[in-house]
Short mmCIF file of C-alpha atoms and ligand atoms in Angstrom, two decimals:
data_model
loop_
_atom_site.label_atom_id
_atom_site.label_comp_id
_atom_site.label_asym_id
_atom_site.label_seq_id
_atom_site.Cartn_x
_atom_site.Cartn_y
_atom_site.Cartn_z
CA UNK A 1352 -306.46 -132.72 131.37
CA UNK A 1353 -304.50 -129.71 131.69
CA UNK A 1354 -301.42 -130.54 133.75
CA UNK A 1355 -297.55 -130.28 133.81
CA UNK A 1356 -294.88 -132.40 135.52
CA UNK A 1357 -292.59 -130.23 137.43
CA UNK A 1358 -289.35 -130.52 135.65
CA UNK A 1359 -291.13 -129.66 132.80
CA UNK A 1360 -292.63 -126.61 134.03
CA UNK A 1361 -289.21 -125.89 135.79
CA UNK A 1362 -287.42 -125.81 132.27
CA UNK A 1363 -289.86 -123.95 130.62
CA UNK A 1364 -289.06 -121.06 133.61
CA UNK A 1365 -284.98 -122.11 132.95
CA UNK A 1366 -285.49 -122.42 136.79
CA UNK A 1367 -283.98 -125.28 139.25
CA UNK A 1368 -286.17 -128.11 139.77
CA UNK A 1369 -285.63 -127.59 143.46
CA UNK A 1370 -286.52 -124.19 143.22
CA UNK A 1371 -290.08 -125.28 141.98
CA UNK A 1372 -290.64 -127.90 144.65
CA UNK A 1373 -289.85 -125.68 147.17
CA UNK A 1374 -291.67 -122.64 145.78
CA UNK A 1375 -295.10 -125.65 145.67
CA UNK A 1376 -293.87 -126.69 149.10
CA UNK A 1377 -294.46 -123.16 150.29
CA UNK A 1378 -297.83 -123.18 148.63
CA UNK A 1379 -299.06 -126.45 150.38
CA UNK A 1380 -298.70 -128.82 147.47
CA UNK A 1381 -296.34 -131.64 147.76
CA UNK A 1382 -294.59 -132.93 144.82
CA UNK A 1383 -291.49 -134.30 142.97
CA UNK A 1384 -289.92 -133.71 139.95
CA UNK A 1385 -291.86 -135.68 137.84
CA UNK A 1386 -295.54 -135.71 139.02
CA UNK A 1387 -297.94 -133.43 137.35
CA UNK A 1388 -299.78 -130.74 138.44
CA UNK A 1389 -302.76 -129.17 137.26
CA UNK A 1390 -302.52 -125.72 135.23
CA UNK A 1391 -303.96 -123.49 138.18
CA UNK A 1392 -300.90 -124.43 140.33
CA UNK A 1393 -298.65 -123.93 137.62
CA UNK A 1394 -300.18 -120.37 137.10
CA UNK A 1395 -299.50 -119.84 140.60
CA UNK A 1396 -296.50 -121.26 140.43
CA UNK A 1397 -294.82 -119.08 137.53
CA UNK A 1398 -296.14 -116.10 139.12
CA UNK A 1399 -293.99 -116.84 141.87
CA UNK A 1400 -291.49 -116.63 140.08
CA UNK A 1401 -291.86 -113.27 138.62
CA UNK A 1402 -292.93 -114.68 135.38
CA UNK A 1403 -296.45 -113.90 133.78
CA UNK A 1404 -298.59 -116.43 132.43
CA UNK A 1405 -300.66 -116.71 129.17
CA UNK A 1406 -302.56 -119.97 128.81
CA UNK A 1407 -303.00 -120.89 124.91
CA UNK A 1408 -306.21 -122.14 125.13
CA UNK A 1409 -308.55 -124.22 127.31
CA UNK A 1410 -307.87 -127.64 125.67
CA UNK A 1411 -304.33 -126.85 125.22
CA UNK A 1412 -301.93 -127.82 128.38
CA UNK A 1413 -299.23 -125.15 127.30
CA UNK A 1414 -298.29 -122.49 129.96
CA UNK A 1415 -296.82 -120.35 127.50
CA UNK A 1416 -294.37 -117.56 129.22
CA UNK A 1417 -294.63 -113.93 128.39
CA UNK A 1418 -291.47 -113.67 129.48
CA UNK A 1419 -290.10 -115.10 126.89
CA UNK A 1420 -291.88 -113.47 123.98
CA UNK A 1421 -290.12 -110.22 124.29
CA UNK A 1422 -288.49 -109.32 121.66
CA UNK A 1423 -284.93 -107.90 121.64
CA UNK A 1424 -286.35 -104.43 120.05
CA UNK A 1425 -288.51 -104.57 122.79
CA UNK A 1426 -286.17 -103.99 125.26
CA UNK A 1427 -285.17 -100.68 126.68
CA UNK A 1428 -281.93 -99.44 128.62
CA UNK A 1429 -283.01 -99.91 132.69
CA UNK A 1430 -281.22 -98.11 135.56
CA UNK A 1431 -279.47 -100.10 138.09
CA UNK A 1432 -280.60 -101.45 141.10
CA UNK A 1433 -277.80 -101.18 144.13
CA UNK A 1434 -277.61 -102.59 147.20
CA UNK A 1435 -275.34 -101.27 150.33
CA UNK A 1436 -274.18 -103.91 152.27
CA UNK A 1437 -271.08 -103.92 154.85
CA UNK A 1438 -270.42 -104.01 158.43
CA UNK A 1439 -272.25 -102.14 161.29
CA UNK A 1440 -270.80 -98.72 161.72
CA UNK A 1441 -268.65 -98.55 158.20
CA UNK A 1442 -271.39 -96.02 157.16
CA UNK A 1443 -273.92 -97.31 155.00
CA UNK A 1444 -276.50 -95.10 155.75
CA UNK A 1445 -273.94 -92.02 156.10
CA UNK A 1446 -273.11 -93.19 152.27
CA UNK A 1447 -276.41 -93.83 151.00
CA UNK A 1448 -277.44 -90.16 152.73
CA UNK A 1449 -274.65 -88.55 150.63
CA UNK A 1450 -275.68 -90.25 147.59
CA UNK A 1451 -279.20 -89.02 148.25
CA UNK A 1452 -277.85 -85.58 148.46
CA UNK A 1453 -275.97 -85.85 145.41
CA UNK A 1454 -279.71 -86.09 143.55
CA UNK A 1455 -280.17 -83.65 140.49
CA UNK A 1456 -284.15 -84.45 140.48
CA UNK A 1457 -284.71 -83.99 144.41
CA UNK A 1458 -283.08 -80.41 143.91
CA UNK A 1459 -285.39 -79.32 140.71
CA UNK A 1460 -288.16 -80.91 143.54
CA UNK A 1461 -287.32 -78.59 146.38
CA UNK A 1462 -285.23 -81.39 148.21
CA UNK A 1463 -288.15 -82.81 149.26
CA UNK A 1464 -287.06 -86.51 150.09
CA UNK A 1465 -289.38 -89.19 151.77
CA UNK A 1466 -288.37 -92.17 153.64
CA UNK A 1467 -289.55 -95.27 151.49
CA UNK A 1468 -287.21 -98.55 151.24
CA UNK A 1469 -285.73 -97.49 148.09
CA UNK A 1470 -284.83 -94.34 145.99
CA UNK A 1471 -283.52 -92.89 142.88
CA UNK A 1472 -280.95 -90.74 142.06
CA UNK A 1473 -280.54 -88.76 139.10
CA UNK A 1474 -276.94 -88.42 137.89
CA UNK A 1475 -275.51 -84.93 136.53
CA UNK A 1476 -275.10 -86.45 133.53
CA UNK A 1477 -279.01 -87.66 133.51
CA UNK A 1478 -278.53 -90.97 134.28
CA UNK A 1479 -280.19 -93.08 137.12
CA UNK A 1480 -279.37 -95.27 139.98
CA UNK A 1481 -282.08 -97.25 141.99
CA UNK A 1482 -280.32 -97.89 145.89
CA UNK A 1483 -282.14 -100.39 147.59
CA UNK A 1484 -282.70 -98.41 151.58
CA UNK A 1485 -284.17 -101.36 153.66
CA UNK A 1486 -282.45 -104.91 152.85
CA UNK A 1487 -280.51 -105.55 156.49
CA UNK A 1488 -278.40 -108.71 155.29
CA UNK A 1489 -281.50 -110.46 156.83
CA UNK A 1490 -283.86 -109.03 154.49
CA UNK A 1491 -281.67 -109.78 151.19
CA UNK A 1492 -281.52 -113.42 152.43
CA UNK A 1493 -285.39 -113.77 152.48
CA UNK A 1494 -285.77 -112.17 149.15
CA UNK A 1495 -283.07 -114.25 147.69
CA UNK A 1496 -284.78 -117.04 149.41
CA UNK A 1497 -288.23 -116.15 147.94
CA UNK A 1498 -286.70 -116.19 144.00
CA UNK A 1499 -286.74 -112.28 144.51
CA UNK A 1500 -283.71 -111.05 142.49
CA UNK A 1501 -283.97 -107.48 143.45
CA UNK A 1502 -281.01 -106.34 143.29
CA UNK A 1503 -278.37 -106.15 139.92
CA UNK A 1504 -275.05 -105.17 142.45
CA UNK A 1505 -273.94 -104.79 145.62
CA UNK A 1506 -271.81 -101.84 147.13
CA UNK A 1507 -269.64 -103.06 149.45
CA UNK A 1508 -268.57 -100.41 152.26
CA UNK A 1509 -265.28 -101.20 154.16
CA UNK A 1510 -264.09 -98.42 156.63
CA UNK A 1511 -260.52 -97.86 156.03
CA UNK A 1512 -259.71 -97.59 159.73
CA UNK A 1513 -261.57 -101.04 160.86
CA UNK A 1514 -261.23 -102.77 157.23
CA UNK A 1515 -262.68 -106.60 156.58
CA UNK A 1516 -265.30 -107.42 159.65
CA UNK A 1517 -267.97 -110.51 160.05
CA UNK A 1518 -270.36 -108.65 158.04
CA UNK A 1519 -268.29 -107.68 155.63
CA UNK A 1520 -267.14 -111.33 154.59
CA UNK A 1521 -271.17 -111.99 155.41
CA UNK A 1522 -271.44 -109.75 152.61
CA UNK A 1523 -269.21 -110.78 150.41
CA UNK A 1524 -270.74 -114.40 150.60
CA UNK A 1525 -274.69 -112.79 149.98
CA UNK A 1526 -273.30 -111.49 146.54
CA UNK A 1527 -271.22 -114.51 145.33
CA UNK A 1528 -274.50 -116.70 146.44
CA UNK A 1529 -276.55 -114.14 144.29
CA UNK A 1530 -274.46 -113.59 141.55
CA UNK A 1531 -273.97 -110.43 140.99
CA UNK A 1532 -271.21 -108.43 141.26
CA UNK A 1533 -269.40 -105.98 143.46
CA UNK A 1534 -267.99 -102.92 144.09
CA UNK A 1535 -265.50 -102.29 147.09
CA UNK A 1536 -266.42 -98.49 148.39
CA UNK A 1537 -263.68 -97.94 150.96
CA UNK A 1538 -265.14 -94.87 152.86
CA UNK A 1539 -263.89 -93.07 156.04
CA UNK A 1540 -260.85 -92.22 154.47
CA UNK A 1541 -260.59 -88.78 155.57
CA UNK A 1542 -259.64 -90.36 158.79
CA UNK A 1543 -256.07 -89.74 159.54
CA UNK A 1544 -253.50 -92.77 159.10
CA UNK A 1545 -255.88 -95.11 156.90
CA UNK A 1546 -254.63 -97.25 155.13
CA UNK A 1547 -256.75 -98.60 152.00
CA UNK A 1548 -253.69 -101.43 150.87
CA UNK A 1549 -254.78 -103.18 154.71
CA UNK A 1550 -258.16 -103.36 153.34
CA UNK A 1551 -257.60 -104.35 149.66
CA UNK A 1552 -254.74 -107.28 151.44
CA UNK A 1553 -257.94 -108.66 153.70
CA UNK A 1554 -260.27 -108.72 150.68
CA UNK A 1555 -257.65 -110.77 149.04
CA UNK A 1556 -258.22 -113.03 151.71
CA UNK A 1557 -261.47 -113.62 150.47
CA UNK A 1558 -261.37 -114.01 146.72
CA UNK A 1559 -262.12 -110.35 146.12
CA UNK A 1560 -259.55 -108.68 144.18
CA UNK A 1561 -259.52 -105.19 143.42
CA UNK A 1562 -258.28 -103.89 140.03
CA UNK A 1563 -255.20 -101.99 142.19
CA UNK A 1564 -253.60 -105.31 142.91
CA UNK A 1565 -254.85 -106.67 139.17
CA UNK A 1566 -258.56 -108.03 139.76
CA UNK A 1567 -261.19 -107.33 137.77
CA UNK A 1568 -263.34 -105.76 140.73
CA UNK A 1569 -263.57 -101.75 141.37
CA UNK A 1570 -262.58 -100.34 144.30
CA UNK A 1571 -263.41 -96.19 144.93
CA UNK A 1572 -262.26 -94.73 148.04
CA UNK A 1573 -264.82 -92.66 149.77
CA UNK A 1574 -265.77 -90.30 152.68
CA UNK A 1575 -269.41 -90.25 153.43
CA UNK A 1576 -269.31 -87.57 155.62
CA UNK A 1577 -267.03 -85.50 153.67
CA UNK A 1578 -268.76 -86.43 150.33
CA UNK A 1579 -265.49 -87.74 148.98
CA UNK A 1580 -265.37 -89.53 146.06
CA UNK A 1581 -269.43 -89.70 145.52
CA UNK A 1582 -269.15 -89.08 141.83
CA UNK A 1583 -266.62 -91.55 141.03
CA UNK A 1584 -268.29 -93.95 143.13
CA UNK A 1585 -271.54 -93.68 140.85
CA UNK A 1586 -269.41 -93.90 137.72
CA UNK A 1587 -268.32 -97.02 139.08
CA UNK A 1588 -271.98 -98.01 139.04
CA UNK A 1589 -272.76 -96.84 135.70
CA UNK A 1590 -269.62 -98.47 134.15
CA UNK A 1591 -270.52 -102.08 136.26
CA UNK A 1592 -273.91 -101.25 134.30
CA UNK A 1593 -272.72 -101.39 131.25
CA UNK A 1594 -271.19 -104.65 131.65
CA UNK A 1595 -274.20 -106.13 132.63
CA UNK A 1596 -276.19 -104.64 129.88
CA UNK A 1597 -279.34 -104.21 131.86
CA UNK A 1598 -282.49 -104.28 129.84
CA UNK A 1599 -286.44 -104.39 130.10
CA UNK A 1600 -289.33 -104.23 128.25
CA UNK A 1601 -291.52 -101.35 129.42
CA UNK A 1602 -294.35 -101.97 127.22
CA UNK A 1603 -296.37 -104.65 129.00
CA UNK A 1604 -298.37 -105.17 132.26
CA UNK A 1605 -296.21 -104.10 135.27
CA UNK A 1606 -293.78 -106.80 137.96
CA UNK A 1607 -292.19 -106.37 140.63
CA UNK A 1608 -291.07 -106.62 144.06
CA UNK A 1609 -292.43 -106.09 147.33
CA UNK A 1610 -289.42 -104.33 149.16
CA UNK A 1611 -291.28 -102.94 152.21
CA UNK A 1612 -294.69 -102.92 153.37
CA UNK A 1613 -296.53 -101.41 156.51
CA UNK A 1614 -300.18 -100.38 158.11
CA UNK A 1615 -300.46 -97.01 157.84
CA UNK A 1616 -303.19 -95.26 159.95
CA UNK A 1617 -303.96 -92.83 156.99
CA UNK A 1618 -303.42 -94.82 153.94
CA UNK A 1619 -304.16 -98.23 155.11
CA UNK A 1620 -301.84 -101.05 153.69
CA UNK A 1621 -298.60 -99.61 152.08
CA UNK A 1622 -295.97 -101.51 149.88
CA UNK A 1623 -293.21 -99.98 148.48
CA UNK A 1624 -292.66 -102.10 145.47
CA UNK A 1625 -289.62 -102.18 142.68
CA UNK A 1626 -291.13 -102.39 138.98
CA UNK A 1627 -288.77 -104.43 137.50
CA UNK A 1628 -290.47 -105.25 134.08
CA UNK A 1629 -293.24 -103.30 131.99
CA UNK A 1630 -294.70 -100.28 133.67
CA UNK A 1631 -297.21 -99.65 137.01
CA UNK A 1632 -300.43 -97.92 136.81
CA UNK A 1633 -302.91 -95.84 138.86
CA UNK A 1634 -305.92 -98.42 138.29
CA UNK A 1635 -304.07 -101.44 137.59
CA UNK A 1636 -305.43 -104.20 139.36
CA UNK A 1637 -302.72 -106.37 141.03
CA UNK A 1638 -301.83 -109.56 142.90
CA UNK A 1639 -299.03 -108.91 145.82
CA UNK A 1640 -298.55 -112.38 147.24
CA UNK A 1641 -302.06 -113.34 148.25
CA UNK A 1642 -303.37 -109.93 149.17
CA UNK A 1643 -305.13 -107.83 146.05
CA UNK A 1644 -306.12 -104.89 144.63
CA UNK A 1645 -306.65 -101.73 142.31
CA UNK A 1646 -303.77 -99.57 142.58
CA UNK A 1647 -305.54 -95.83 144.22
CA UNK A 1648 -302.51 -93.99 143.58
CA UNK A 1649 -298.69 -94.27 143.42
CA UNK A 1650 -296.05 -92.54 145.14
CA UNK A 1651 -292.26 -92.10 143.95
CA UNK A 1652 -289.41 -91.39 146.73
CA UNK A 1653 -289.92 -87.82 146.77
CA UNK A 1654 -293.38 -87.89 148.35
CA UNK A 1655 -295.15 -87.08 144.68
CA UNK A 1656 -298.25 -88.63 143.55
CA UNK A 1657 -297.33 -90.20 140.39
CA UNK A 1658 -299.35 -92.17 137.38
CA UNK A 1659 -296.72 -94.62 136.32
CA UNK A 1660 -294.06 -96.30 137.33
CA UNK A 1661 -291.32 -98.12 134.46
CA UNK A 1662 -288.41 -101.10 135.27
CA UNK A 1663 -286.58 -100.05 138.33
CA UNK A 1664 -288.42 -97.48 139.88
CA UNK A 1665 -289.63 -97.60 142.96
CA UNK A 1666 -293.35 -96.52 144.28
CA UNK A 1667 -295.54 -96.89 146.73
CA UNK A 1668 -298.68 -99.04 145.67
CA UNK A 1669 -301.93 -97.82 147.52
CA UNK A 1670 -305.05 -100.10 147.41
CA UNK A 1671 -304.28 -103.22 148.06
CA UNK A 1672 -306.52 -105.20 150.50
CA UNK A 1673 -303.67 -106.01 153.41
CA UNK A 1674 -300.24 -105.95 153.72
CA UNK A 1675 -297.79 -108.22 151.35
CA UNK A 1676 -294.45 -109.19 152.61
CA UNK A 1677 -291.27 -108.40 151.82
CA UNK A 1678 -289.61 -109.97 148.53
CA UNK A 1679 -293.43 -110.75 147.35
CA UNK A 1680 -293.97 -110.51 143.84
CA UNK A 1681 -296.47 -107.77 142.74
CA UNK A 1682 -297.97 -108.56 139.23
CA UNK A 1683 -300.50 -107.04 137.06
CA UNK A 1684 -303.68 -108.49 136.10
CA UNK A 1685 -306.15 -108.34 133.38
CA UNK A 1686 -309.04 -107.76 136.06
CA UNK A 1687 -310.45 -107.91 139.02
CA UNK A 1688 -311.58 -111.23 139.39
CA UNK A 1689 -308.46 -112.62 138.37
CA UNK A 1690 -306.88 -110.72 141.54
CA UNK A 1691 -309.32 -112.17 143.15
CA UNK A 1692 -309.37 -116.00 142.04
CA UNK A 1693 -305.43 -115.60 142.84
CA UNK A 1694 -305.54 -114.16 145.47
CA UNK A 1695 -308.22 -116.48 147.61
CA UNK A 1696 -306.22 -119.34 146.19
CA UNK A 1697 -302.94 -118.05 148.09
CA UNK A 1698 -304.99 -117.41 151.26
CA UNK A 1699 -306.32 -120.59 150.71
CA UNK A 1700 -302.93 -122.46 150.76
CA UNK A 1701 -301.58 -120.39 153.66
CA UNK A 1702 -304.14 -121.12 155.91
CA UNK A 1703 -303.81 -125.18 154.97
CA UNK A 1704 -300.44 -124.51 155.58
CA UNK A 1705 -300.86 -123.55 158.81
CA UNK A 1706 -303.25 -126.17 159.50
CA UNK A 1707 -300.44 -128.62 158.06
CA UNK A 1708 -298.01 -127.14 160.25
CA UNK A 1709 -300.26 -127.98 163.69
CA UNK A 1710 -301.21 -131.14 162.54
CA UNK A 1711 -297.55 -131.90 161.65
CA UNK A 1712 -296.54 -130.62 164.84
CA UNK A 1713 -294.82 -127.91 166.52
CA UNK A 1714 -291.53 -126.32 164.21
CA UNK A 1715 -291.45 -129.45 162.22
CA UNK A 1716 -292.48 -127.29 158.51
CA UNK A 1717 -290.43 -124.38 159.70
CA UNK A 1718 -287.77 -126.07 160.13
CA UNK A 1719 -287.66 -127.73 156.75
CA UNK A 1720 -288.33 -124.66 155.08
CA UNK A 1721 -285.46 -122.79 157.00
P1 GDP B 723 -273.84 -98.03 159.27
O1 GDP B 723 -274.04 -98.76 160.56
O2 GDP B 723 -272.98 -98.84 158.34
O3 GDP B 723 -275.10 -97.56 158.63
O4 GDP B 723 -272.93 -96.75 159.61
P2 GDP B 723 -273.37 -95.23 159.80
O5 GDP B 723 -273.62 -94.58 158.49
O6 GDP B 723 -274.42 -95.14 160.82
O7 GDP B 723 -271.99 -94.61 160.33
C1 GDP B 723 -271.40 -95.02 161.56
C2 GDP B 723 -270.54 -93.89 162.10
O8 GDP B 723 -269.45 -93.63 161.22
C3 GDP B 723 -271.28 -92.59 162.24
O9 GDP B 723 -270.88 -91.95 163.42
C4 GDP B 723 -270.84 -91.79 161.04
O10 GDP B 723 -270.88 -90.39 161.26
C5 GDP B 723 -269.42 -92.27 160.85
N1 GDP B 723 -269.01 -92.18 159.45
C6 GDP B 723 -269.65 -92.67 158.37
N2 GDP B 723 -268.96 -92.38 157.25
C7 GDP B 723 -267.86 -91.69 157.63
C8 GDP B 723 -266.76 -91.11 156.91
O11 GDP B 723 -266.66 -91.16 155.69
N3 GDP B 723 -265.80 -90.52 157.65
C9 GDP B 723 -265.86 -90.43 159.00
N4 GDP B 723 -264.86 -89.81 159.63
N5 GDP B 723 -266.88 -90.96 159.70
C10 GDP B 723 -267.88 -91.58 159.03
MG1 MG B 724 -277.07 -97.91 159.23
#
């Protein structure tokens, strides 16, 4: 029969065992490391994980990963994805408003700029950088939690006249626990009397050292307001970019992310989604956690209808048959019934979830899961 123990399945994604159990524990199946379970889970399974599946052949109990076959010539230069994190009132969304101005495309556009959970900005020197608009702390904990890794760095804001504050070290531990690195964006100081060596000394404090006192992590000083330092700030990006050598292959059916999702009277369900491998289409169909769909058009940050969307850009998907949740994966099918089948079977395991959950009595999943 076609089936796979766990840890097997688990090394084949280079993902933690735990991770897996959890990830079937959230899908209503209950196993350990070393039971087997049948290929249809596993399917499900990788595709939590962001991963797509190809199934040798019918016989044949491989679950061979896509993912893996891409070749290094496949692989194309990706922008980076940024996330703004800090404490309340240092001006993250006075800094991510700058950046927004600072645009090259949105000009040649008319300045036309749309509200979605993420945008992109086009560099004078032609270069982009995705900035993630939505993830509260909150938010970037659930998508962490989910397997979601949406975001390649963090910009951390201090304000120079306040400096290192609850959320700030909150911050500090989201992007050690996710791995990815940081940059220190000390903004307000146009203020008069800031200090920046207060703020780089309570860092310190916490393991982050800035390359002014000999660490390896950059530090830009900023003013939001007074678009200070905006272009160094970016080059900061780029150059943390380069490091990490970020790469895709845009030649295959699209993932992503589901960053943000709402109702909308007009449109009906609408998910702003981050591609992060192979490209997006108008008529794609796709599965986004267990609701379904053909893609009926895309839109990109500025508002504009668009027919594709590449490795971190972010759109939002039109067509799908409810409303996904934040930090669900969106993949590409090869048809309809395949959304479908995938689809039903998520529904499927939600709802005997639930029913779980009552017969289990009251809190006793959540709180295992939290
Ligand atoms: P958030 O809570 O981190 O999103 O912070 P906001 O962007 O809402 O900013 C909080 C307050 O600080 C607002 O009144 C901003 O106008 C102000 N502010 C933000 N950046 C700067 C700056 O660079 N200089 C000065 N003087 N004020 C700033
Ligand atoms: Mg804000």
């Amino acid at each position: 029969p076609e089936t796979i123990t766990v840890s097997e399945l688990a090394n084949r994604m280079a993902a933690r065992g735990g991770d897996v159990v959890k990830a079937l524990f959230r899908m209503g199946v209950m196993a350990t490391l070393t039971q087997s379970i049948d290929a249809d889970t596993a399917q499900l399974v990788v595709e939590e994980f962001g991963h797509r599946v190809k199934r040798v052949a019918d016989s044949d109990v491989e679950i061979g990963l896509e993912g893996e076959t891409d070749e290094d010539g496949e692989l194309m230069p990706r922008p980076p994805v940024v996330t703004v994190m800090g404490h309340v009132d240092h001006g993250k969304t006075s800094l991510l408003d700058a950046l927004r101005r600072t645009d090259v495309a949105a000009r040649e556009a008319g300045g036309i700029t749309q509200h979605i959970g993420a945008y992109q900005v086009q560099m004078k020197n032609g270069e982009r950088i995705t900035f993630l608009d939505t993830p509260g702390h909150e938010a970037f904990t659930a998508m962490r939690a989910r397997g979601a890794g949406v975001t390649d760095m963090v910009v951390l804001v201090v304000a120079a006249d306040d400096g290192v504050m609850p959320q700030t070290v909150e911050a500090i531990h989201h992007a050690k626990a996710a791995g990815v690195p940081l940059i220190v964006a000390i903004n307000k100081i146009d203020k008069d009397g800031v200090n920046p060596d207060r703020v780089r000394n309570e860092l310190l404090q916490h393991e982050i050292v800035v390359e002014e006192l000999g660490g390896d992590t950059q530090e830009i000083q900023v003013s939001a307001t007074k678009g200070i330092g905006l272009d160094k700030l970016a080059e900061a990006i780029s150059l943390q970019a380069e490091v990490l050598e970020l790469r895709a292959n845009p030649d295959r059916m699209g993932e992503g992310t589901v960053i943000e999702s709402k109702l909308d009277r007009g449109r009906g369900p609408v998910a702003t989604v981050l591609v992060q491998r192979g490209t997006l289409r108008t008529g794609d169909n796709v599965v986004a956690g267990a609701e379904w769909g053909r893609v009926r058009a895309l839109v990109n940050d500025k508002g504009q209808q668009v027919k594709e969307a590449g490795p971190s850009v972010p759109v939002e998907v039109l067509g799908l048959s409810g409303v996904p949740s934040a930090g669900e994966p969106l993949v590409v099918v090869e048809d309809e019934s395949r959304a479908r089948e995938i689809s039903e079977f998520r529904q499927r395991k939600v709802r005997e979830k639930a029913a779980a959950a009552l017969t289990a009595g009251r809190g006793s999943l959540t709180d295992m899961l939290a």
